[in-house]
Every structure is written in C-alpha cells, then in structure tokens.
Amino acid sequence: DAGVIQSPRHEVTEMGQEVTLRCKPISGHNSLFWYRQTMMRGLELLIYFNNNVPIDDSGMPEDRFSAKMPNASFSTLKIQPSEPRDSAVYFCASIRDTRSYNEQFFGPGTRLTVL
Amino acid sequence: AQSVAQPEDQVNVAEGNPLTVKCTYSVSGNPYLFWYVQYPNRGLQFLLKYITGDNLVKGSYGFEAEFNKSQTSFHLKKPSALVSDSALYFCAVRVNNAGNMLTFGGGTRLMVKP
C-alpha cells in the first residue's frame, strides 16, 4: 500500500494566487481529514469527511478555504486568494471507519509558502 | 469538550537513559488514547494506542505507554533512549461514539543526546 499520497510536496506562491492541495487516501479508508501545522498554533484540524461528505468544517479558518471530496479516492483543499499567514504544512489523513478506535494514517504533507 | 495537555514543550535525555513524555487528557466518556511521532519533514506516524484492557500498552520502536484513569494520564515511556528517537511526539484522544475526530496535544520535542 502506498499510504496517503499528497501533492504537491512543496508549493511556493504569491499572495493573492489560488492554491490547490491534493490528497489520495488509502484505498478502503472512508474518512479523511485535513490538518494544518504551524509553529504558532501547532496541529489544527481543518475539516473532516466521512464517506465523501463533510462532517465538521468548524476548523476552516475563513471563507478563502474550501475543501471537496468528489469521490472516495480524492480530496482537494483550496485557498483562494492565498495570504502569507496561510504558510504552513498541510497534512491529509485517512482512517478505515469500521471500528471507532482505528488510528489515522497521515500523508507526508504539503509545505505551503505564500510570499 | 475533550482536551489533551502535553505540559513539556521539550524533553532532553541522554542516550541510554529512560525517557518519559507526559500527556494528560480531559474527556466526558471513555477515552481512546493515541501517541504519534513526527520526524523532521515527515507526516505523523502512529506509535501506539489504548482502547481498553491492560493499562500498559506496547507499541513501535520499543515505546510503551501507561493509561492511568485516576490521574487521567497516558505518559509515553521507553526504557533506553536512542539518538534516533529525537522527534516531535503528539498525544491524542478520541471519545467513544464521538466520531473519528482526534484532539491532539501541542506536541513535545524529544531531544536525545549522545
């Protein structure tokens, strides 16, 4: 199994540009999470999908952030327009939801730098 | 609401000495507790979890953790630290029947010196 796949691994963009981060969860996993990690705020949950449906998006910081999961094998996190304070490492994680105590599997992350 | 506290931002230990990384939690229900490790420029990796049963849980890389219900703690331990254990460690909690969302602690940086 290739694990959770995220792309790109690094993204450098200018303020005001649109940024799209991508995630492919582990096959057979039906819950997906987007996290953001910064030195100041640590690890924050942005949004959580179950069976492709957003369950909790209370962590999404602003309307500039949006996430979609069109099918069980793909999700995107979009920031439009991007701002320097969005610079962070964004992680995607997935879990097989057959038992509530399964562990989440994390992708390698996307390091976003907004200039 | 559930919460996790990792009271130490950093723990320093000499190689070969035992290590402890502390974690306390607050939940209104039966907790499921997890430890994850993050190496530089990598995602979080699962180390171990407590669901039920024996309070002492053994995990990857020789790590173990002890669930203490009365003290609401789940400290991570290892009898003999290695330099390669140096990383960022996260404790997390989930409450039974509360979905799959984890609440993470702020993380503790473990530095093992030769």
mmCIF file with all atom_site columns, N, CA, C and O in Angstrom, chain B residues 44-94:
data_model
loop_
_atom_site.group_PDB
_atom_site.id
_atom_site.type_symbol
_atom_site.label_atom_id
_atom_site.label_alt_id
_atom_site.label_comp_id
_atom_site.label_asym_id
_atom_site.label_entity_id
_atom_site.label_seq_id
_atom_site.pdbx_PDB_ins_code
_atom_site.Cartn_x
_atom_site.Cartn_y
_atom_site.Cartn_z
_atom_site.occupancy
_atom_site.B_iso_or_equiv
_atom_site.pdbx_formal_charge
_atom_site.auth_seq_id
_atom_site.auth_comp_id
_atom_site.auth_asym_id
_atom_site.auth_atom_id
_atom_site.pdbx_PDB_model_num
ATOM 1   N N  . LEU B 1 44 ? 2.849   12.553 10.501 1.00 0.00 ? 44 LEU B N  1
ATOM 2   C CA . LEU B 1 44 ? 2.769   11.867 11.788 1.00 0.00 ? 44 LEU B CA 1
ATOM 3   C C  . LEU B 1 44 ? 2.673   10.359 11.564 1.00 0.00 ? 44 LEU B C  1
ATOM 4   O O  . LEU B 1 44 ? 1.974   9.891  10.668 1.00 0.00 ? 44 LEU B O  1
ATOM 5   N N  . GLN B 1 45 ? 3.385   9.617  12.412 1.00 0.00 ? 45 GLN B N  1
ATOM 6   C CA . GLN B 1 45 ? 3.335   8.162  12.360 1.00 0.00 ? 45 GLN B CA 1
ATOM 7   C C  . GLN B 1 45 ? 2.735   7.645  13.653 1.00 0.00 ? 45 GLN B C  1
ATOM 8   O O  . GLN B 1 45 ? 3.110   8.086  14.741 1.00 0.00 ? 45 GLN B O  1
ATOM 9   N N  . PHE B 1 46 ? 1.837   6.687  13.538 1.00 0.00 ? 46 PHE B N  1
ATOM 10  C CA . PHE B 1 46 ? 1.208   6.071  14.700 1.00 0.00 ? 46 PHE B CA 1
ATOM 11  C C  . PHE B 1 46 ? 2.223   5.249  15.486 1.00 0.00 ? 46 PHE B C  1
ATOM 12  O O  . PHE B 1 46 ? 3.011   4.481  14.909 1.00 0.00 ? 46 PHE B O  1
ATOM 13  N N  . LEU B 1 47 ? 2.221   5.411  16.820 1.00 0.00 ? 47 LEU B N  1
ATOM 14  C CA . LEU B 1 47 ? 3.114   4.651  17.688 1.00 0.00 ? 47 LEU B CA 1
ATOM 15  C C  . LEU B 1 47 ? 2.368   3.570  18.454 1.00 0.00 ? 47 LEU B C  1
ATOM 16  O O  . LEU B 1 47 ? 2.787   2.414  18.490 1.00 0.00 ? 47 LEU B O  1
ATOM 17  N N  . LEU B 1 48 ? 1.302   3.984  19.140 1.00 0.00 ? 48 LEU B N  1
ATOM 18  C CA . LEU B 1 48 ? 0.544   3.034  19.956 1.00 0.00 ? 48 LEU B CA 1
ATOM 19  C C  . LEU B 1 48 ? -0.785  3.653  20.350 1.00 0.00 ? 48 LEU B C  1
ATOM 20  O O  . LEU B 1 48 ? -0.994  4.856  20.182 1.00 0.00 ? 48 LEU B O  1
ATOM 21  N N  . LYS B 1 49 ? -1.664  2.807  20.894 1.00 0.00 ? 49 LYS B N  1
ATOM 22  C CA . LYS B 1 49 ? -2.964  3.292  21.327 1.00 0.00 ? 49 LYS B CA 1
ATOM 23  C C  . LYS B 1 49 ? -3.461  2.483  22.512 1.00 0.00 ? 49 LYS B C  1
ATOM 24  O O  . LYS B 1 49 ? -3.098  1.310  22.681 1.00 0.00 ? 49 LYS B O  1
ATOM 25  N N  . TYR B 1 50 ? -4.292  3.127  23.309 1.00 0.00 ? 50 TYR B N  1
ATOM 26  C CA . TYR B 1 50 ? -5.020  2.457  24.388 1.00 0.00 ? 50 TYR B CA 1
ATOM 27  C C  . TYR B 1 50 ? -6.508  2.511  24.057 1.00 0.00 ? 50 TYR B C  1
ATOM 28  O O  . TYR B 1 50 ? -7.055  3.595  23.827 1.00 0.00 ? 50 TYR B O  1
ATOM 29  N N  . ILE B 1 51 ? -7.110  1.337  24.063 1.00 0.00 ? 51 ILE B N  1
ATOM 30  C CA . ILE B 1 51 ? -8.551  1.262  23.819 1.00 0.00 ? 51 ILE B CA 1
ATOM 31  C C  . ILE B 1 51 ? -9.257  0.744  25.071 1.00 0.00 ? 51 ILE B C  1
ATOM 32  O O  . ILE B 1 51 ? -10.173 1.380  25.588 1.00 0.00 ? 51 ILE B O  1
ATOM 33  N N  . THR B 1 52 ? -8.827  -0.395 25.533 1.00 0.00 ? 52 THR B N  1
ATOM 34  C CA . THR B 1 52 ? -9.379  -0.992 26.735 1.00 0.00 ? 52 THR B CA 1
ATOM 35  C C  . THR B 1 52 ? -8.434  -2.096 27.183 1.00 0.00 ? 52 THR B C  1
ATOM 36  O O  . THR B 1 52 ? -7.478  -2.419 26.491 1.00 0.00 ? 52 THR B O  1
ATOM 37  N N  . GLY B 1 53 ? -8.671  -2.628 28.372 1.00 0.00 ? 53 GLY B N  1
ATOM 38  C CA . GLY B 1 53 ? -7.865  -3.750 28.817 1.00 0.00 ? 53 GLY B CA 1
ATOM 39  C C  . GLY B 1 53 ? -6.646  -3.325 29.607 1.00 0.00 ? 53 GLY B C  1
ATOM 40  O O  . GLY B 1 53 ? -6.699  -2.386 30.407 1.00 0.00 ? 53 GLY B O  1
ATOM 41  N N  . ASP B 1 54 ? -5.540  -4.007 29.368 1.00 0.00 ? 54 ASP B N  1
ATOM 42  C CA . ASP B 1 54 ? -4.297  -3.778 30.102 1.00 0.00 ? 54 ASP B CA 1
ATOM 43  C C  . ASP B 1 54 ? -3.878  -2.314 30.014 1.00 0.00 ? 54 ASP B C  1
ATOM 44  O O  . ASP B 1 54 ? -3.824  -1.729 28.927 1.00 0.00 ? 54 ASP B O  1
ATOM 45  N N  . ASN B 1 55 ? -3.580  -1.737 31.186 1.00 0.00 ? 55 ASN B N  1
ATOM 46  C CA . ASN B 1 55 ? -3.239  -0.314 31.212 1.00 0.00 ? 55 ASN B CA 1
ATOM 47  C C  . ASN B 1 55 ? -1.890  -0.021 30.572 1.00 0.00 ? 55 ASN B C  1
ATOM 48  O O  . ASN B 1 55 ? -1.616  1.125  30.196 1.00 0.00 ? 55 ASN B O  1
ATOM 49  N N  . LEU B 1 56 ? -1.024  -1.007 30.474 1.00 0.00 ? 56 LEU B N  1
ATOM 50  C CA . LEU B 1 56 ? 0.282   -0.821 29.852 1.00 0.00 ? 56 LEU B CA 1
ATOM 51  C C  . LEU B 1 56 ? 0.201   -1.281 28.400 1.00 0.00 ? 56 LEU B C  1
ATOM 52  O O  . LEU B 1 56 ? -0.063  -2.440 28.120 1.00 0.00 ? 56 LEU B O  1
ATOM 53  N N  . VAL B 1 57 ? 0.463   -0.347 27.508 1.00 0.00 ? 57 VAL B N  1
ATOM 54  C CA . VAL B 1 57 ? 0.350   -0.622 26.074 1.00 0.00 ? 57 VAL B CA 1
ATOM 55  C C  . VAL B 1 57 ? 1.736   -0.552 25.454 1.00 0.00 ? 57 VAL B C  1
ATOM 56  O O  . VAL B 1 57 ? 2.488   0.397  25.698 1.00 0.00 ? 57 VAL B O  1
ATOM 57  N N  . LYS B 1 58 ? 2.058   -1.552 24.665 1.00 0.00 ? 58 LYS B N  1
ATOM 58  C CA . LYS B 1 58 ? 3.352   -1.559 23.977 1.00 0.00 ? 58 LYS B CA 1
ATOM 59  C C  . LYS B 1 58 ? 3.158   -1.209 22.512 1.00 0.00 ? 58 LYS B C  1
ATOM 60  O O  . LYS B 1 58 ? 2.159   -1.610 21.887 1.00 0.00 ? 58 LYS B O  1
ATOM 61  N N  . GLY B 1 59 ? 4.122   -0.448 21.973 1.00 0.00 ? 59 GLY B N  1
ATOM 62  C CA . GLY B 1 59 ? 3.988   -0.016 20.597 1.00 0.00 ? 59 GLY B CA 1
ATOM 63  C C  . GLY B 1 59 ? 5.268   -0.194 19.810 1.00 0.00 ? 59 GLY B C  1
ATOM 64  O O  . GLY B 1 59 ? 6.125   -1.000 20.152 1.00 0.00 ? 59 GLY B O  1
ATOM 65  N N  . SER B 1 60 ? 5.379   0.632  18.771 1.00 0.00 ? 60 SER B N  1
ATOM 66  C CA . SER B 1 60 ? 6.521   0.533  17.863 1.00 0.00 ? 60 SER B CA 1
ATOM 67  C C  . SER B 1 60 ? 7.793   1.078  18.496 1.00 0.00 ? 60 SER B C  1
ATOM 68  O O  . SER B 1 60 ? 7.737   1.909  19.405 1.00 0.00 ? 60 SER B O  1
ATOM 69  N N  . TYR B 1 61 ? 8.940   0.614  17.967 1.00 0.00 ? 61 TYR B N  1
ATOM 70  C CA . TYR B 1 61 ? 10.264  1.134  18.323 1.00 0.00 ? 61 TYR B CA 1
ATOM 71  C C  . TYR B 1 61 ? 10.574  1.036  19.813 1.00 0.00 ? 61 TYR B C  1
ATOM 72  O O  . TYR B 1 61 ? 11.374  1.815  20.336 1.00 0.00 ? 61 TYR B O  1
ATOM 73  N N  . GLY B 1 62 ? 9.955   0.107  20.528 1.00 0.00 ? 62 GLY B N  1
ATOM 74  C CA . GLY B 1 62 ? 10.246  -0.097 21.931 1.00 0.00 ? 62 GLY B CA 1
ATOM 75  C C  . GLY B 1 62 ? 9.528   0.845  22.874 1.00 0.00 ? 62 GLY B C  1
ATOM 76  O O  . GLY B 1 62 ? 9.788   0.839  24.084 1.00 0.00 ? 62 GLY B O  1
ATOM 77  N N  . PHE B 1 63 ? 8.634   1.653  22.340 1.00 0.00 ? 63 PHE B N  1
ATOM 78  C CA . PHE B 1 63 ? 7.870   2.570  23.182 1.00 0.00 ? 63 PHE B CA 1
ATOM 79  C C  . PHE B 1 63 ? 6.705   1.855  23.869 1.00 0.00 ? 63 PHE B C  1
ATOM 80  O O  . PHE B 1 63 ? 6.165   0.885  23.345 1.00 0.00 ? 63 PHE B O  1
ATOM 81  N N  . GLU B 1 64 ? 6.328   2.377  25.011 1.00 0.00 ? 64 GLU B N  1
ATOM 82  C CA . GLU B 1 64 ? 5.152   1.905  25.723 1.00 0.00 ? 64 GLU B CA 1
ATOM 83  C C  . GLU B 1 64 ? 4.495   3.088  26.403 1.00 0.00 ? 64 GLU B C  1
ATOM 84  O O  . GLU B 1 64 ? 5.110   4.155  26.541 1.00 0.00 ? 64 GLU B O  1
ATOM 85  N N  . ALA B 1 65 ? 3.260   2.915  26.788 1.00 0.00 ? 65 ALA B N  1
ATOM 86  C CA . ALA B 1 65 ? 2.540   3.978  27.479 1.00 0.00 ? 65 ALA B CA 1
ATOM 87  C C  . ALA B 1 65 ? 1.626   3.356  28.516 1.00 0.00 ? 65 ALA B C  1
ATOM 88  O O  . ALA B 1 65 ? 1.102   2.260  28.323 1.00 0.00 ? 65 ALA B O  1
ATOM 89  N N  . GLU B 1 66 ? 1.449   4.084  29.596 1.00 0.00 ? 66 GLU B N  1
ATOM 90  C CA . GLU B 1 66 ? 0.606   3.582  30.677 1.00 0.00 ? 66 GLU B CA 1
ATOM 91  C C  . GLU B 1 66 ? -0.622  4.458  30.855 1.00 0.00 ? 66 GLU B C  1
ATOM 92  O O  . GLU B 1 66 ? -0.512  5.671  31.082 1.00 0.00 ? 66 GLU B O  1
ATOM 93  N N  . PHE B 1 67 ? -1.766  3.839  30.750 1.00 0.00 ? 67 PHE B N  1
ATOM 94  C CA . PHE B 1 67 ? -3.035  4.527  30.965 1.00 0.00 ? 67 PHE B CA 1
ATOM 95  C C  . PHE B 1 67 ? -3.335  4.549  32.459 1.00 0.00 ? 67 PHE B C  1
ATOM 96  O O  . PHE B 1 67 ? -3.343  3.500  33.117 1.00 0.00 ? 67 PHE B O  1
ATOM 97  N N  . ASN B 1 68 ? -3.572  5.738  32.992 1.00 0.00 ? 68 ASN B N  1
ATOM 98  C CA . ASN B 1 68 ? -3.901  5.885  34.399 1.00 0.00 ? 68 ASN B CA 1
ATOM 99  C C  . ASN B 1 68 ? -5.206  6.659  34.491 1.00 0.00 ? 68 ASN B C  1
ATOM 100 O O  . ASN B 1 68 ? -5.233  7.888  34.326 1.00 0.00 ? 68 ASN B O  1
ATOM 101 N N  . LYS B 1 69 ? -6.277  5.949  34.767 1.00 0.00 ? 69 LYS B N  1
ATOM 102 C CA . LYS B 1 69 ? -7.593  6.584  34.744 1.00 0.00 ? 69 LYS B CA 1
ATOM 103 C C  . LYS B 1 69 ? -7.757  7.597  35.869 1.00 0.00 ? 69 LYS B C  1
ATOM 104 O O  . LYS B 1 69 ? -8.330  8.676  35.675 1.00 0.00 ? 69 LYS B O  1
ATOM 105 N N  . SER B 1 70 ? -7.255  7.274  37.041 1.00 0.00 ? 70 SER B N  1
ATOM 106 C CA . SER B 1 70 ? -7.431  8.172  38.192 1.00 0.00 ? 70 SER B CA 1
ATOM 107 C C  . SER B 1 70 ? -6.685  9.487  37.995 1.00 0.00 ? 70 SER B C  1
ATOM 108 O O  . SER B 1 70 ? -7.141  10.544 38.438 1.00 0.00 ? 70 SER B O  1
ATOM 109 N N  . GLN B 1 71 ? -5.557  9.424  37.327 1.00 0.00 ? 71 GLN B N  1
ATOM 110 C CA . GLN B 1 71 ? -4.777  10.632 37.069 1.00 0.00 ? 71 GLN B CA 1
ATOM 111 C C  . GLN B 1 71 ? -5.033  11.201 35.673 1.00 0.00 ? 71 GLN B C  1
ATOM 112 O O  . GLN B 1 71 ? -4.403  12.194 35.297 1.00 0.00 ? 71 GLN B O  1
ATOM 113 N N  . THR B 1 72 ? -5.914  10.586 34.942 1.00 0.00 ? 72 THR B N  1
ATOM 114 C CA . THR B 1 72 ? -6.234  10.964 33.553 1.00 0.00 ? 72 THR B CA 1
ATOM 115 C C  . THR B 1 72 ? -4.948  11.234 32.772 1.00 0.00 ? 72 THR B C  1
ATOM 116 O O  . THR B 1 72 ? -4.782  12.295 32.129 1.00 0.00 ? 72 THR B O  1
ATOM 117 N N  . SER B 1 73 ? -4.050  10.266 32.835 1.00 0.00 ? 73 SER B N  1
ATOM 118 C CA . SER B 1 73 ? -2.771  10.434 32.147 1.00 0.00 ? 73 SER B CA 1
ATOM 119 C C  . SER B 1 73 ? -2.487  9.257  31.221 1.00 0.00 ? 73 SER B C  1
ATOM 120 O O  . SER B 1 73 ? -3.048  8.156  31.393 1.00 0.00 ? 73 SER B O  1
ATOM 121 N N  . PHE B 1 74 ? -1.621  9.500  30.275 1.00 0.00 ? 74 PHE B N  1
ATOM 122 C CA . PHE B 1 74 ? -1.227  8.479  29.304 1.00 0.00 ? 74 PHE B CA 1
ATOM 123 C C  . PHE B 1 74 ? 0.206   8.816  28.881 1.00 0.00 ? 74 PHE B C  1
ATOM 124 O O  . PHE B 1 74 ? 0.475   9.194  27.751 1.00 0.00 ? 74 PHE B O  1
ATOM 125 N N  . HIS B 1 75 ? 1.138   8.626  29.806 1.00 0.00 ? 75 HIS B N  1
ATOM 126 C CA . HIS B 1 75 ? 2.524   9.011  29.560 1.00 0.00 ? 75 HIS B CA 1
ATOM 127 C C  . HIS B 1 75 ? 3.233   7.995  28.668 1.00 0.00 ? 75 HIS B C  1
ATOM 128 O O  . HIS B 1 75 ? 3.078   6.778  28.844 1.00 0.00 ? 75 HIS B O  1
ATOM 129 N N  . LEU B 1 76 ? 4.051   8.515  27.772 1.00 0.00 ? 76 LEU B N  1
ATOM 130 C CA . LEU B 1 76 ? 4.831   7.685  26.853 1.00 0.00 ? 76 LEU B CA 1
ATOM 131 C C  . LEU B 1 76 ? 6.193   7.407  27.492 1.00 0.00 ? 76 LEU B C  1
ATOM 132 O O  . LEU B 1 76 ? 6.832   8.331  28.027 1.00 0.00 ? 76 LEU B O  1
ATOM 133 N N  . LYS B 1 77 ? 6.651   6.162  27.396 1.00 0.00 ? 77 LYS B N  1
ATOM 134 C CA . LYS B 1 77 ? 7.906   5.799  28.032 1.00 0.00 ? 77 LYS B CA 1
ATOM 135 C C  . LYS B 1 77 ? 8.737   4.886  27.138 1.00 0.00 ? 77 LYS B C  1
ATOM 136 O O  . LYS B 1 77 ? 8.208   4.199  26.266 1.00 0.00 ? 77 LYS B O  1
ATOM 137 N N  . LYS B 1 78 ? 10.040  4.908  27.434 1.00 0.00 ? 78 LYS B N  1
ATOM 138 C CA . LYS B 1 78 ? 10.943  3.970  26.779 1.00 0.00 ? 78 LYS B CA 1
ATOM 139 C C  . LYS B 1 78 ? 12.094  3.720  27.745 1.00 0.00 ? 78 LYS B C  1
ATOM 140 O O  . LYS B 1 78 ? 12.644  4.664  28.317 1.00 0.00 ? 78 LYS B O  1
ATOM 141 N N  . PRO B 1 79 ? 12.460  2.472  27.974 1.00 0.00 ? 79 PRO B N  1
ATOM 142 C CA . PRO B 1 79 ? 13.482  2.157  28.984 1.00 0.00 ? 79 PRO B CA 1
ATOM 143 C C  . PRO B 1 79 ? 14.869  2.710  28.656 1.00 0.00 ? 79 PRO B C  1
ATOM 144 O O  . PRO B 1 79 ? 15.611  3.095  29.550 1.00 0.00 ? 79 PRO B O  1
ATOM 145 N N  . SER B 1 80 ? 15.200  2.759  27.366 1.00 0.00 ? 80 SER B N  1
ATOM 146 C CA . SER B 1 80 ? 16.536  3.185  26.973 1.00 0.00 ? 80 SER B CA 1
ATOM 147 C C  . SER B 1 80 ? 16.448  4.003  25.690 1.00 0.00 ? 80 SER B C  1
ATOM 148 O O  . SER B 1 80 ? 16.145  3.467  24.624 1.00 0.00 ? 80 SER B O  1
ATOM 149 N N  . ALA B 1 81 ? 16.708  5.304  25.795 1.00 0.00 ? 81 ALA B N  1
ATOM 150 C CA . ALA B 1 81 ? 16.522  6.195  24.648 1.00 0.00 ? 81 ALA B CA 1
ATOM 151 C C  . ALA B 1 81 ? 17.651  6.054  23.631 1.00 0.00 ? 81 ALA B C  1
ATOM 152 O O  . ALA B 1 81 ? 18.818  5.802  23.999 1.00 0.00 ? 81 ALA B O  1
ATOM 153 N N  . LEU B 1 82 ? 17.299  6.257  22.383 1.00 0.00 ? 82 LEU B N  1
ATOM 154 C CA . LEU B 1 82 ? 18.251  6.283  21.289 1.00 0.00 ? 82 LEU B CA 1
ATOM 155 C C  . LEU B 1 82 ? 18.278  7.685  20.680 1.00 0.00 ? 82 LEU B C  1
ATOM 156 O O  . LEU B 1 82 ? 17.259  8.392  20.686 1.00 0.00 ? 82 LEU B O  1
ATOM 157 N N  . VAL B 1 83 ? 19.425  8.048  20.119 1.00 0.00 ? 83 VAL B N  1
ATOM 158 C CA . VAL B 1 83 ? 19.522  9.355  19.452 1.00 0.00 ? 83 VAL B CA 1
ATOM 159 C C  . VAL B 1 83 ? 18.460  9.449  18.355 1.00 0.00 ? 83 VAL B C  1
ATOM 160 O O  . VAL B 1 83 ? 17.862  10.506 18.130 1.00 0.00 ? 83 VAL B O  1
ATOM 161 N N  . SER B 1 84 ? 18.196  8.337  17.709 1.00 0.00 ? 84 SER B N  1
ATOM 162 C CA . SER B 1 84 ? 17.216  8.312  16.607 1.00 0.00 ? 84 SER B CA 1
ATOM 163 C C  . SER B 1 84 ? 15.778  8.489  17.082 1.00 0.00 ? 84 SER B C  1
ATOM 164 O O  . SER B 1 84 ? 14.875  8.660  16.260 1.00 0.00 ? 84 SER B O  1
ATOM 165 N N  . ASP B 1 85 ? 15.558  8.472  18.395 1.00 0.00 ? 85 ASP B N  1
ATOM 166 C CA . ASP B 1 85 ? 14.209  8.747  18.931 1.00 0.00 ? 85 ASP B CA 1
ATOM 167 C C  . ASP B 1 85 ? 13.907  10.243 18.950 1.00 0.00 ? 85 ASP B C  1
ATOM 168 O O  . ASP B 1 85 ? 12.767  10.645 19.218 1.00 0.00 ? 85 ASP B O  1
ATOM 169 N N  . SER B 1 86 ? 14.900  11.058 18.703 1.00 0.00 ? 86 SER B N  1
ATOM 170 C CA . SER B 1 86 ? 14.692  12.508 18.699 1.00 0.00 ? 86 SER B CA 1
ATOM 171 C C  . SER B 1 86 ? 13.664  12.874 17.631 1.00 0.00 ? 86 SER B C  1
ATOM 172 O O  . SER B 1 86 ? 13.855  12.581 16.442 1.00 0.00 ? 86 SER B O  1
ATOM 173 N N  . ALA B 1 87 ? 12.586  13.493 18.080 1.00 0.00 ? 87 ALA B N  1
ATOM 174 C CA . ALA B 1 87 ? 11.466  13.801 17.179 1.00 0.00 ? 87 ALA B CA 1
ATOM 175 C C  . ALA B 1 87 ? 10.429  14.589 17.970 1.00 0.00 ? 87 ALA B C  1
ATOM 176 O O  . ALA B 1 87 ? 10.617  14.884 19.154 1.00 0.00 ? 87 ALA B O  1
ATOM 177 N N  . LEU B 1 88 ? 9.325   14.876 17.296 1.00 0.00 ? 88 LEU B N  1
ATOM 178 C CA . LEU B 1 88 ? 8.200   15.557 17.921 1.00 0.00 ? 88 LEU B CA 1
ATOM 179 C C  . LEU B 1 88 ? 7.117   14.519 18.206 1.00 0.00 ? 88 LEU B C  1
ATOM 180 O O  . LEU B 1 88 ? 6.749   13.743 17.326 1.00 0.00 ? 88 LEU B O  1
ATOM 181 N N  . TYR B 1 89 ? 6.628   14.485 19.426 1.00 0.00 ? 89 TYR B N  1
ATOM 182 C CA . TYR B 1 89 ? 5.665   13.475 19.850 1.00 0.00 ? 89 TYR B CA 1
ATOM 183 C C  . TYR B 1 89 ? 4.335   14.129 20.195 1.00 0.00 ? 89 TYR B C  1
ATOM 184 O O  . TYR B 1 89 ? 4.287   15.130 20.920 1.00 0.00 ? 89 TYR B O  1
ATOM 185 N N  . PHE B 1 90 ? 3.261   13.529 19.679 1.00 0.00 ? 90 PHE B N  1
ATOM 186 C CA . PHE B 1 90 ? 1.921   14.051 19.903 1.00 0.00 ? 90 PHE B CA 1
ATOM 187 C C  . PHE B 1 90 ? 1.061   12.999 20.596 1.00 0.00 ? 90 PHE B C  1
ATOM 188 O O  . PHE B 1 90 ? 1.012   11.839 20.181 1.00 0.00 ? 90 PHE B O  1
ATOM 189 N N  . CYS B 1 91 ? 0.360   13.430 21.615 1.00 0.00 ? 91 CYS B N  1
ATOM 190 C CA . CYS B 1 91 ? -0.657  12.634 22.269 1.00 0.00 ? 91 CYS B CA 1
ATOM 191 C C  . CYS B 1 91 ? -2.018  13.062 21.722 1.00 0.00 ? 91 CYS B C  1
ATOM 192 O O  . CYS B 1 91 ? -2.211  14.251 21.392 1.00 0.00 ? 91 CYS B O  1
ATOM 193 N N  . ALA B 1 92 ? -2.946  12.125 21.580 1.00 0.00 ? 92 ALA B N  1
ATOM 194 C CA . ALA B 1 92 ? -4.260  12.469 21.041 1.00 0.00 ? 92 ALA B CA 1
ATOM 195 C C  . ALA B 1 92 ? -5.326  11.627 21.732 1.00 0.00 ? 92 ALA B C  1
ATOM 196 O O  . ALA B 1 92 ? -5.059  10.516 22.200 1.00 0.00 ? 92 ALA B O  1
ATOM 197 N N  . VAL B 1 93 ? -6.542  12.158 21.776 1.00 0.00 ? 93 VAL B N  1
ATOM 198 C CA . VAL B 1 93 ? -7.649  11.456 22.431 1.00 0.00 ? 93 VAL B CA 1
ATOM 199 C C  . VAL B 1 93 ? -8.883  11.496 21.543 1.00 0.00 ? 93 VAL B C  1
ATOM 200 O O  . VAL B 1 93 ? -9.113  12.452 20.802 1.00 0.00 ? 93 VAL B O  1
ATOM 201 N N  . ARG B 1 94 ? -9.640  10.424 21.614 1.00 0.00 ? 94 ARG B N  1
ATOM 202 C CA . ARG B 1 94 ? -10.941 10.386 20.962 1.00 0.00 ? 94 ARG B CA 1
ATOM 203 C C  . ARG B 1 94 ? -11.888 9.715  21.933 1.00 0.00 ? 94 ARG B C  1
ATOM 204 O O  . ARG B 1 94 ? -11.517 8.780  22.628 1.00 0.00 ? 94 ARG B O  1
#
